[in-house]
PDB file of C-alpha atoms in Angstrom:
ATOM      1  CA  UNK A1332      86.122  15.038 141.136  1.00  0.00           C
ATOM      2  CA  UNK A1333      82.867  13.784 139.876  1.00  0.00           C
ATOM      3  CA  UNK A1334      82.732  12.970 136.502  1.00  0.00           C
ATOM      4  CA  UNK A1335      79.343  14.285 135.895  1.00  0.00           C
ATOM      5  CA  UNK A1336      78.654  17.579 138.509  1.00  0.00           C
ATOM      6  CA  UNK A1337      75.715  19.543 138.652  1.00  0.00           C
ATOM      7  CA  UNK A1338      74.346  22.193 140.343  1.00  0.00           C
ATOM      8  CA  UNK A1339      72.045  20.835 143.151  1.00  0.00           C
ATOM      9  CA  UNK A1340      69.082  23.318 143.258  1.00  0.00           C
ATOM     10  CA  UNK A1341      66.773  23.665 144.015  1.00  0.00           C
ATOM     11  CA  UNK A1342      65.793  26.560 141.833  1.00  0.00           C
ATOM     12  CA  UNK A1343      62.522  28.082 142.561  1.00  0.00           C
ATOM     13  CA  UNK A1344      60.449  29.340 139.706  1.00  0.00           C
ATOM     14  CA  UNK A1345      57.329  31.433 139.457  1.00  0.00           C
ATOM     15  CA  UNK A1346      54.800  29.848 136.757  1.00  0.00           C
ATOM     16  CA  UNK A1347      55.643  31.380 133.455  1.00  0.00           C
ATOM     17  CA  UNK A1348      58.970  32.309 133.570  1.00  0.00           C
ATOM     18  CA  UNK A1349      62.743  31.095 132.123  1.00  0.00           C
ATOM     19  CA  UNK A1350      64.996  29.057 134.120  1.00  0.00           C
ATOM     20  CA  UNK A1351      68.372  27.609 133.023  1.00  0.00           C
ATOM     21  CA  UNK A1352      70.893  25.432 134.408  1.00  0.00           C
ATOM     22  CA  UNK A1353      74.587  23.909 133.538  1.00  0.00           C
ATOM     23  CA  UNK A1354      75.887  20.709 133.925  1.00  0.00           C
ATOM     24  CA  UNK A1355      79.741  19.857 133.334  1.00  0.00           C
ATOM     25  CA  UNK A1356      81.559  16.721 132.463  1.00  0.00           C
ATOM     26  CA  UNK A1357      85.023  15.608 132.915  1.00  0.00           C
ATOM     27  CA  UNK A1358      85.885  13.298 130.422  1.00  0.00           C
ATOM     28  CA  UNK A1359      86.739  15.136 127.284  1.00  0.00           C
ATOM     29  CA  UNK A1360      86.320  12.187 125.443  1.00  0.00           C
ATOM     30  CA  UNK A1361      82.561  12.273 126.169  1.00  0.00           C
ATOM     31  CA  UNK A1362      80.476  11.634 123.307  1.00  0.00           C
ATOM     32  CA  UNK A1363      76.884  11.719 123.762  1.00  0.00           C
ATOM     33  CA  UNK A1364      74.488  14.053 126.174  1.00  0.00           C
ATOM     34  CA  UNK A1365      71.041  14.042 127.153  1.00  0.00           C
ATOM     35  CA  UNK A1366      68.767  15.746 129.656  1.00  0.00           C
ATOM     36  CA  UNK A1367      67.024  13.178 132.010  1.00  0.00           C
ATOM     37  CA  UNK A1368      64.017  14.028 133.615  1.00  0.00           C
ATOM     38  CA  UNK A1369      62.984  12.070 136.839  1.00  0.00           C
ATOM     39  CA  UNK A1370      59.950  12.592 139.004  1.00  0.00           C
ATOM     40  CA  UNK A1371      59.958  11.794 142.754  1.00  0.00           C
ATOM     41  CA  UNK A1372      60.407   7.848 142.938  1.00  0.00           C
ATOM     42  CA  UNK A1373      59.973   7.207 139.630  1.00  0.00           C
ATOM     43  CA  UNK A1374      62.451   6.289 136.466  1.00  0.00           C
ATOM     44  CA  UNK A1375      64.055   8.792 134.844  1.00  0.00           C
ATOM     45  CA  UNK A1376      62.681   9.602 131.335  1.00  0.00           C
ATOM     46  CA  UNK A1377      64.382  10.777 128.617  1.00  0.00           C
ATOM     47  CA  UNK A1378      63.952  15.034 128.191  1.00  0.00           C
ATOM     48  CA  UNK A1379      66.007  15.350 125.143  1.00  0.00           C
ATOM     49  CA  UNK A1380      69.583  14.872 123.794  1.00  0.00           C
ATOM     50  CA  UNK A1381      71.799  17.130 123.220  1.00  0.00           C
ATOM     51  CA  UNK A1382      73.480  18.312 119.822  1.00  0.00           C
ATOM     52  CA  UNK A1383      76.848  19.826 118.993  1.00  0.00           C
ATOM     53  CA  UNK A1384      74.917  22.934 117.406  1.00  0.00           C
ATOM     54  CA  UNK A1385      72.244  23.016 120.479  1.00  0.00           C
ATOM     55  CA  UNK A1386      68.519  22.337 120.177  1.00  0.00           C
ATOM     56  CA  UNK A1387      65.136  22.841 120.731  1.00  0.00           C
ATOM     57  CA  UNK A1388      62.229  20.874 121.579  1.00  0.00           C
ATOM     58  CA  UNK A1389      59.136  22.904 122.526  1.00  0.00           C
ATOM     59  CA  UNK A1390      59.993  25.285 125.560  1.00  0.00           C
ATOM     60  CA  UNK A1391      63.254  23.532 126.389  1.00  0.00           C
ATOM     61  CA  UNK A1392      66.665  24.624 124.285  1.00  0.00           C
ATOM     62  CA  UNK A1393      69.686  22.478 125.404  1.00  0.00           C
ATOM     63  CA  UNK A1394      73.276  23.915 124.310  1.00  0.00           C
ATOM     64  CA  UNK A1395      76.645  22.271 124.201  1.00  0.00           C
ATOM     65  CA  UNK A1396      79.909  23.464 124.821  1.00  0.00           C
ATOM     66  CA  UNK A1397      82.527  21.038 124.131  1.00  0.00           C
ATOM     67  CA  UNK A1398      85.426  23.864 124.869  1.00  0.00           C
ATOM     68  CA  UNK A1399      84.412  24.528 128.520  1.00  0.00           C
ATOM     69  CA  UNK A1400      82.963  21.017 128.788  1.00  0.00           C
ATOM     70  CA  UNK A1401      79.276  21.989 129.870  1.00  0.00           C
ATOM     71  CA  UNK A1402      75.468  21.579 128.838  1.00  0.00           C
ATOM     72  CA  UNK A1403      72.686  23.467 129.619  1.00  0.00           C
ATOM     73  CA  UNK A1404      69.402  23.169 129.737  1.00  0.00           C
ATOM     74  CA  UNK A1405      66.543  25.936 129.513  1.00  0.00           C
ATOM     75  CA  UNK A1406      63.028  25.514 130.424  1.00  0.00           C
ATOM     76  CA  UNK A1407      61.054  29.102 128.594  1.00  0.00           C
ATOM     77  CA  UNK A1408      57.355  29.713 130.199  1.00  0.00           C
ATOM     78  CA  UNK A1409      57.772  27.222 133.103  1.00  0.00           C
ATOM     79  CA  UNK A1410      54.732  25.053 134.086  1.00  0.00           C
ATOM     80  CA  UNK A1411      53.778  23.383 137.020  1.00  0.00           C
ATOM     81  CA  UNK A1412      54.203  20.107 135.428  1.00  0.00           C
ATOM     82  CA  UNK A1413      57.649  21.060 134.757  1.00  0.00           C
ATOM     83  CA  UNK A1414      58.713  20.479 138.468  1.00  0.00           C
ATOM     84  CA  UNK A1415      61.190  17.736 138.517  1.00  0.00           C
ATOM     85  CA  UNK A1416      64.741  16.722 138.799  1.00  0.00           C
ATOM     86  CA  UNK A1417      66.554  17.507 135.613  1.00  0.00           C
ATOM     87  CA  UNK A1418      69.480  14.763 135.239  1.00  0.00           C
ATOM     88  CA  UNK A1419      72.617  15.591 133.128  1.00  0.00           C
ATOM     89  CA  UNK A1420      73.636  12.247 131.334  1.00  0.00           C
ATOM     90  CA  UNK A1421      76.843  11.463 129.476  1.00  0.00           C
ATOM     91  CA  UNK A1422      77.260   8.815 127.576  1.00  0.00           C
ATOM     92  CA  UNK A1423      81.379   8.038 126.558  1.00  0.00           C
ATOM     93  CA  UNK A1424      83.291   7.963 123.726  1.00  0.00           C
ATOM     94  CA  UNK A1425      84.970   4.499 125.294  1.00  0.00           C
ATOM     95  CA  UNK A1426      81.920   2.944 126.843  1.00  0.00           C
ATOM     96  CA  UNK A1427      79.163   0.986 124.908  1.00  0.00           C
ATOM     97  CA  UNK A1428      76.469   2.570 123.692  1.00  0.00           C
ATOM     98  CA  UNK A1429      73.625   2.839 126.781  1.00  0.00           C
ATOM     99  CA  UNK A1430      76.272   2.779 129.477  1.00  0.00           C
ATOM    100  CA  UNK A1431      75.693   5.983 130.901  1.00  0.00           C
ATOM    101  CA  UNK A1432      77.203   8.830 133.731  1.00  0.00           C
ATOM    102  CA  UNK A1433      74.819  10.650 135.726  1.00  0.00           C
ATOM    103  CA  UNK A1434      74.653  13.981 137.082  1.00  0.00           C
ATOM    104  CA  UNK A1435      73.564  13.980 140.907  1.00  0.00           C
ATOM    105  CA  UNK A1436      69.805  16.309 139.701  1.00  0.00           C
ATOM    106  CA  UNK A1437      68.902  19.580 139.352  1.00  0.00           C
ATOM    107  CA  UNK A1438      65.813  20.343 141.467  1.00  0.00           C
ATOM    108  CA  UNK A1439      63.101  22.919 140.054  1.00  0.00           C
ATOM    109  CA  UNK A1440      60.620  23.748 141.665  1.00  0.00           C
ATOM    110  CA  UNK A1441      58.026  25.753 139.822  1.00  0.00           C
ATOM    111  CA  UNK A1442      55.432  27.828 141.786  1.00  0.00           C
ATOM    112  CA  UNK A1443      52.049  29.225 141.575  1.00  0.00           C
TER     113      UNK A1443
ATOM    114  CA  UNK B1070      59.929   4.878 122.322  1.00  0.00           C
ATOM    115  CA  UNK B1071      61.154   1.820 123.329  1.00  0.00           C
ATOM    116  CA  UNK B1072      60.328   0.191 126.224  1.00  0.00           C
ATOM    117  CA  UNK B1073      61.542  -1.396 129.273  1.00  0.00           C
ATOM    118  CA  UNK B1074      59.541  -3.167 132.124  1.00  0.00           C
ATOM    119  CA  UNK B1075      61.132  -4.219 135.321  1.00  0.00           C
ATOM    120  CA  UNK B1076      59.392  -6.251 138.026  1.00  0.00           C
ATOM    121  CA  UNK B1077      58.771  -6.190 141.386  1.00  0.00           C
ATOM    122  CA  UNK B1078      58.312  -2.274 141.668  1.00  0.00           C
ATOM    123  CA  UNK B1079      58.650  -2.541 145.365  1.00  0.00           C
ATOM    124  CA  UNK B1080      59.835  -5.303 147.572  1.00  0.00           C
ATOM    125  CA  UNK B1081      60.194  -5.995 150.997  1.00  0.00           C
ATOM    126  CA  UNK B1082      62.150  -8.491 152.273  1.00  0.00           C
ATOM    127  CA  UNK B1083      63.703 -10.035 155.537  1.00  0.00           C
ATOM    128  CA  UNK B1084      67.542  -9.578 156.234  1.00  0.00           C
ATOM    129  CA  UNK B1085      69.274 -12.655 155.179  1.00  0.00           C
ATOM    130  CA  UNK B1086      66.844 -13.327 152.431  1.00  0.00           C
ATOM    131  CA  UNK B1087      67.792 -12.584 148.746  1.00  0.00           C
ATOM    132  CA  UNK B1088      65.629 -10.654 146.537  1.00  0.00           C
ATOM    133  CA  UNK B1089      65.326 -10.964 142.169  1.00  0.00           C
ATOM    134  CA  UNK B1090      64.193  -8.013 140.004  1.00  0.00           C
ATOM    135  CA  UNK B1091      63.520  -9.294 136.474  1.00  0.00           C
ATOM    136  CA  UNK B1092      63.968  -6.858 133.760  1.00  0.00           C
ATOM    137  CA  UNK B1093      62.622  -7.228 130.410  1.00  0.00           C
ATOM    138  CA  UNK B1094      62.678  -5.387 126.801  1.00  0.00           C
ATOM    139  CA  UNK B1095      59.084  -5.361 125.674  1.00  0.00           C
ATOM    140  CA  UNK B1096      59.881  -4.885 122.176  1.00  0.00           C
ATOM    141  CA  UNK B1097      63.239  -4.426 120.986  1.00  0.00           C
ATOM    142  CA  UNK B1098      66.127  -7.585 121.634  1.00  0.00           C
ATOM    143  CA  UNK B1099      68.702  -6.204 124.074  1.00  0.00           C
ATOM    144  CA  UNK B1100      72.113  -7.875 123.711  1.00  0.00           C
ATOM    145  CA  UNK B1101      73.588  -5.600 126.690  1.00  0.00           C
ATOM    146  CA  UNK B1102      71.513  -4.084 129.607  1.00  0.00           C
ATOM    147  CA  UNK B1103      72.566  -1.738 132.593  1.00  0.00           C
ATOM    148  CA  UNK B1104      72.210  -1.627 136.248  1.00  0.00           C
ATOM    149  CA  UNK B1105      71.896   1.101 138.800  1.00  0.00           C
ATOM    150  CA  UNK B1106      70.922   1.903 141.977  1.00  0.00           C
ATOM    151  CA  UNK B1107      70.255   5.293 143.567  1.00  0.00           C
ATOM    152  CA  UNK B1108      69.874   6.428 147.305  1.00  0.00           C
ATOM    153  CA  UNK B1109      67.769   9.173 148.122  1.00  0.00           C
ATOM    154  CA  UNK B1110      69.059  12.672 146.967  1.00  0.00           C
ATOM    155  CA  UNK B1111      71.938  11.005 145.042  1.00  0.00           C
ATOM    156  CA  UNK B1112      72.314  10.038 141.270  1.00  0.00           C
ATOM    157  CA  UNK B1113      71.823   6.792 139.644  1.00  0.00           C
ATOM    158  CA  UNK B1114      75.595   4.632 140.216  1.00  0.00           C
ATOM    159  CA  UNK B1115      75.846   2.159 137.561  1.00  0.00           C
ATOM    160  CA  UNK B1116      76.362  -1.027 138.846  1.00  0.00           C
ATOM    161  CA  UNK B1117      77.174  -3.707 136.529  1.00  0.00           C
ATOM    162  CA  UNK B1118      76.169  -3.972 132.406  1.00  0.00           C
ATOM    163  CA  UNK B1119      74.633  -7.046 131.296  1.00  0.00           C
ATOM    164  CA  UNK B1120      75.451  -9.175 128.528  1.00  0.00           C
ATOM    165  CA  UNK B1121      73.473 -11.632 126.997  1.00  0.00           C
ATOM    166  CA  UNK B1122      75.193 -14.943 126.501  1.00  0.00           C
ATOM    167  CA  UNK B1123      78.112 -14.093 128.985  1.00  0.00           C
ATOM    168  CA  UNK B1124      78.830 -12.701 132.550  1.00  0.00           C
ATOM    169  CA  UNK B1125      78.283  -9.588 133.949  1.00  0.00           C
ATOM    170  CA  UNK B1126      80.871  -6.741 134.185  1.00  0.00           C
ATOM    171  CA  UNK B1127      81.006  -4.704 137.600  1.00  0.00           C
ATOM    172  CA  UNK B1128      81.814  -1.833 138.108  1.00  0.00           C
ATOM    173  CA  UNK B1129      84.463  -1.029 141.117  1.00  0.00           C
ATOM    174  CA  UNK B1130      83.432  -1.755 144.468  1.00  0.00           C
ATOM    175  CA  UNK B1131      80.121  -3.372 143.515  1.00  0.00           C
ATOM    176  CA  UNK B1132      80.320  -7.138 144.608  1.00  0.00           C
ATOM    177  CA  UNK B1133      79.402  -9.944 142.212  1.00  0.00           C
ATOM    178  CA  UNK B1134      78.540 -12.104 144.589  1.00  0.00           C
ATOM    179  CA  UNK B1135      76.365 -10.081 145.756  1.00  0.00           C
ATOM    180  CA  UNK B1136      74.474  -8.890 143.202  1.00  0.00           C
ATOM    181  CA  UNK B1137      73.990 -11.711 140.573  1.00  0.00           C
ATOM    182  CA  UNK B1138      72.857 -11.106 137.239  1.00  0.00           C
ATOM    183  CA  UNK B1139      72.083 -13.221 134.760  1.00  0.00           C
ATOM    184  CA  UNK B1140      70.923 -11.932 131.436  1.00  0.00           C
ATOM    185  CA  UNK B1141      69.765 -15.158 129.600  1.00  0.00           C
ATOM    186  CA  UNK B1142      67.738 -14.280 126.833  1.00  0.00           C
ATOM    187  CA  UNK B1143      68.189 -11.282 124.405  1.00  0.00           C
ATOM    188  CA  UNK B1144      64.956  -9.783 126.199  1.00  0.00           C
ATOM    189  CA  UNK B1145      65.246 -10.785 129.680  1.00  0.00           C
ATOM    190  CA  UNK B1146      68.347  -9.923 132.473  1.00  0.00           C
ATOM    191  CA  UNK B1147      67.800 -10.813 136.170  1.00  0.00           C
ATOM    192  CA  UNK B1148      69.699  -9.070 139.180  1.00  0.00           C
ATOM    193  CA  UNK B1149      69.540 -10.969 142.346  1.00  0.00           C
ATOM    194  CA  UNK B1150      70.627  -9.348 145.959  1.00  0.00           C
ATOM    195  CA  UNK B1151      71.691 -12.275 147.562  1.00  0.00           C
ATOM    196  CA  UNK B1152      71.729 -12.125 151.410  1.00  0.00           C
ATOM    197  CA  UNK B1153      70.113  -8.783 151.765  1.00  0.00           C
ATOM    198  CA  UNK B1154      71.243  -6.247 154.719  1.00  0.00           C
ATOM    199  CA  UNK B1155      69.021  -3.255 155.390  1.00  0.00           C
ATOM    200  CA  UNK B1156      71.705  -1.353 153.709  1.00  0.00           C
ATOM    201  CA  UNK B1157      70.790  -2.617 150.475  1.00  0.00           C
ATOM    202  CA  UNK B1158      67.683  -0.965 150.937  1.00  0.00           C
ATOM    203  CA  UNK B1159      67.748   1.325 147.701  1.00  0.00           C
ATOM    204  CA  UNK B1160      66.214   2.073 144.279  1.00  0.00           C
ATOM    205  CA  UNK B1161      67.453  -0.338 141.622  1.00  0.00           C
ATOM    206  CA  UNK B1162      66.833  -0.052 137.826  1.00  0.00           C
ATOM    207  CA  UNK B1163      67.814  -1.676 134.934  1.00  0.00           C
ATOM    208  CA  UNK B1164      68.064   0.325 131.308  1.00  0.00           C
ATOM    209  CA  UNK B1165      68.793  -0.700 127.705  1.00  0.00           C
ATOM    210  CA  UNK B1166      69.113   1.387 124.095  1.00  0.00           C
ATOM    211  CA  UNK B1167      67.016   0.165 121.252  1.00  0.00           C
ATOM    212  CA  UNK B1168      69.721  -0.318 118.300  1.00  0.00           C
ATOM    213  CA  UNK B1169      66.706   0.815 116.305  1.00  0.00           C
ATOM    214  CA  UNK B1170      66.354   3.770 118.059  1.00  0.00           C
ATOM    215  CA  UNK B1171      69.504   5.672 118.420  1.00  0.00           C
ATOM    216  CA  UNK B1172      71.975   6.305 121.308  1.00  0.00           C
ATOM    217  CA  UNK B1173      69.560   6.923 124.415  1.00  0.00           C
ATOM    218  CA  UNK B1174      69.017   4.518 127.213  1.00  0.00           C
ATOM    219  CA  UNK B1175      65.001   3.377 128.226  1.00  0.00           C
ATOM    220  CA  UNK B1176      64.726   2.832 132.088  1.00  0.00           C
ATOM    221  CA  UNK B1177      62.502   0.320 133.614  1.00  0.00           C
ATOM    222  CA  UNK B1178      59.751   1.468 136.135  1.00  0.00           C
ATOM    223  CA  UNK B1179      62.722   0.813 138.894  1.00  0.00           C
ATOM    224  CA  UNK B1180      62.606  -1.394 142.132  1.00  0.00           C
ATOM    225  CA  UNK B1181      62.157   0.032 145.531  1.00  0.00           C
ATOM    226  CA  UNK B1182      63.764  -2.585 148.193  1.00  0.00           C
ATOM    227  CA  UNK B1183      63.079  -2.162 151.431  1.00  0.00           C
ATOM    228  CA  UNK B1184      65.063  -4.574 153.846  1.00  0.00           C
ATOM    229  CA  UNK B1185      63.762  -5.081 156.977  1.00  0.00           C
TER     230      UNK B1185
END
C-alpha cells in the first residue's frame, strides 16, 4: 500500500464552481501536511499546510482528520488559473524535518 | 519564501556520459537537502537526503554509485548521474526547509534529463 494515495483525477470543473478532494496517509505517526501545487513540468510549489483544526487561505479550506487518516483540500469559485496537479505531502513524525512523502496528484481541470 | 535554485533546467546527454545538477539555497544555509525524481504521471520518489559535512543517505533501491551527491557547503549540494542510460531520463529536483521559516520544503526549478 502506498503510503501517501490519492485520488488520480482528473476532475473537471466548470469556472466558478467548488471542487474538493481527499488524500490519505498511512503512517499514523505522520506529523506534518501540506497541499503541493505543481504545474505541467514545473516544481511543485507550496499551496498551503495543513492544521489540526483545518484552514483557510483565500478560496482554498484544507481539513484534517487524524481519526480516518485523510486531508482534503477545497478549491470555492474555481478559476482557470487554478488548473493544476494538487499534491498531498506528508511530512513524518520520524523523518527530519523537509523529508517529505508524496501523493501521486490530483488533476483539475477547470473549464470555460 | 525561501528559495531554492537548481541548475541545468534541462540536459541532454549521451549514454555513457554522466550528468551534475547543482543545487543551491539562495538565501537561507541548508545543513540537509532532498532529492527526487519523478516520471511522467507519477509522484516525486525521494531519492537520497543530503547532508552537509557527511555522506548521503539513500533511500532503498536507489544506487549510490550511481547517483553521487555531494553536499559541500551549507548552501550548495551536487547530484551526479554517473554513466547515464536512457532510463535515467527523468525529472530530478532537489528541496530544502528554511529553519527560519517553518516545516515546509522549497523545490528548485527541477532538471529535465533527457538521455539519448
Amino acid at each position: 500500500r502506498k503510503e501517501v494515495e490519492q485520488d488520480p483525477g482528473p476532475f473537471n470543473v466548470p469556472e466558478g464552481a467548488t471542487v474538493a478532494f481527499n488524500c490519505t496517509y498511512s503512517n499514523s505517526a505522520s506529523q506534518s501536511f501540506f497541499w503541493y501545487r505543481q504545474d505541467c513540468r514545473k516544481e511543485p510549489k507550496l499551496l498551503m499546510s495543513v492544521y489540526s483544526s483545518g484552514n483557510e487561505d483565500g478560496r482554498f479550506t484544507a481539513q484534517l482528520n487524524r481519526a480516518s487518516q485523510y486531508i482534503s483540500l477545497l478549491i470555492r469559485d474555481s478559476k482557470l488559473s487554478d488548473s493544476a496537479t494538487y499534491l498531498c505531502v506528508v511530512n513524518r513524525a520520524t523523518d527530519s524535518w523537509g523529508k517529505l512523502q508524496f501523493g501521486a496528484g490530483t488533476q483539475v481541470v477547470v473549464t470555460p | 519564501g525561501a528559495v531554492v535554485s537548481q541548475h541545468p533546467s534541462r540536459v541532454i546527454c549521451k549514454s555513457g556520459t554522466s550528468v551534475k545538477i547543482e543545487c543551491r539555497s539562495l538565501d537561507f544555509q541548508a545543513t540537509t537537502m532532498f532529492w527526487y525524481r519523478q516520471f511522467p504521471k507519477k509522484s516525486l520518489m525521494l531519492m537520497a537526503t543530503s547532508n552537509e559535512g557527511s555522506k548521503a543517505t539513500y533511500e532503498q533501491g536507489v544506487e549510490k554509485d550511481k547517483f553521487l551527491i555531494n553536499h559541500a557547503s551549507l548552501t550548495l549540494s551536487t547530484l551526479t548521474v554517473t554513466s547515464a542510460h536512457p532510463e535515467d531520463s527523468s525529472f530530478y529536483i532537489c528541496s530544502a526547509r528554511d529553519p527560519g521559516q517553518g516545516p515546509e520544503a522549497f523545490f528548485g526549478q527541477g532538471t529535465r534529463l533527457t538521455v539519448v
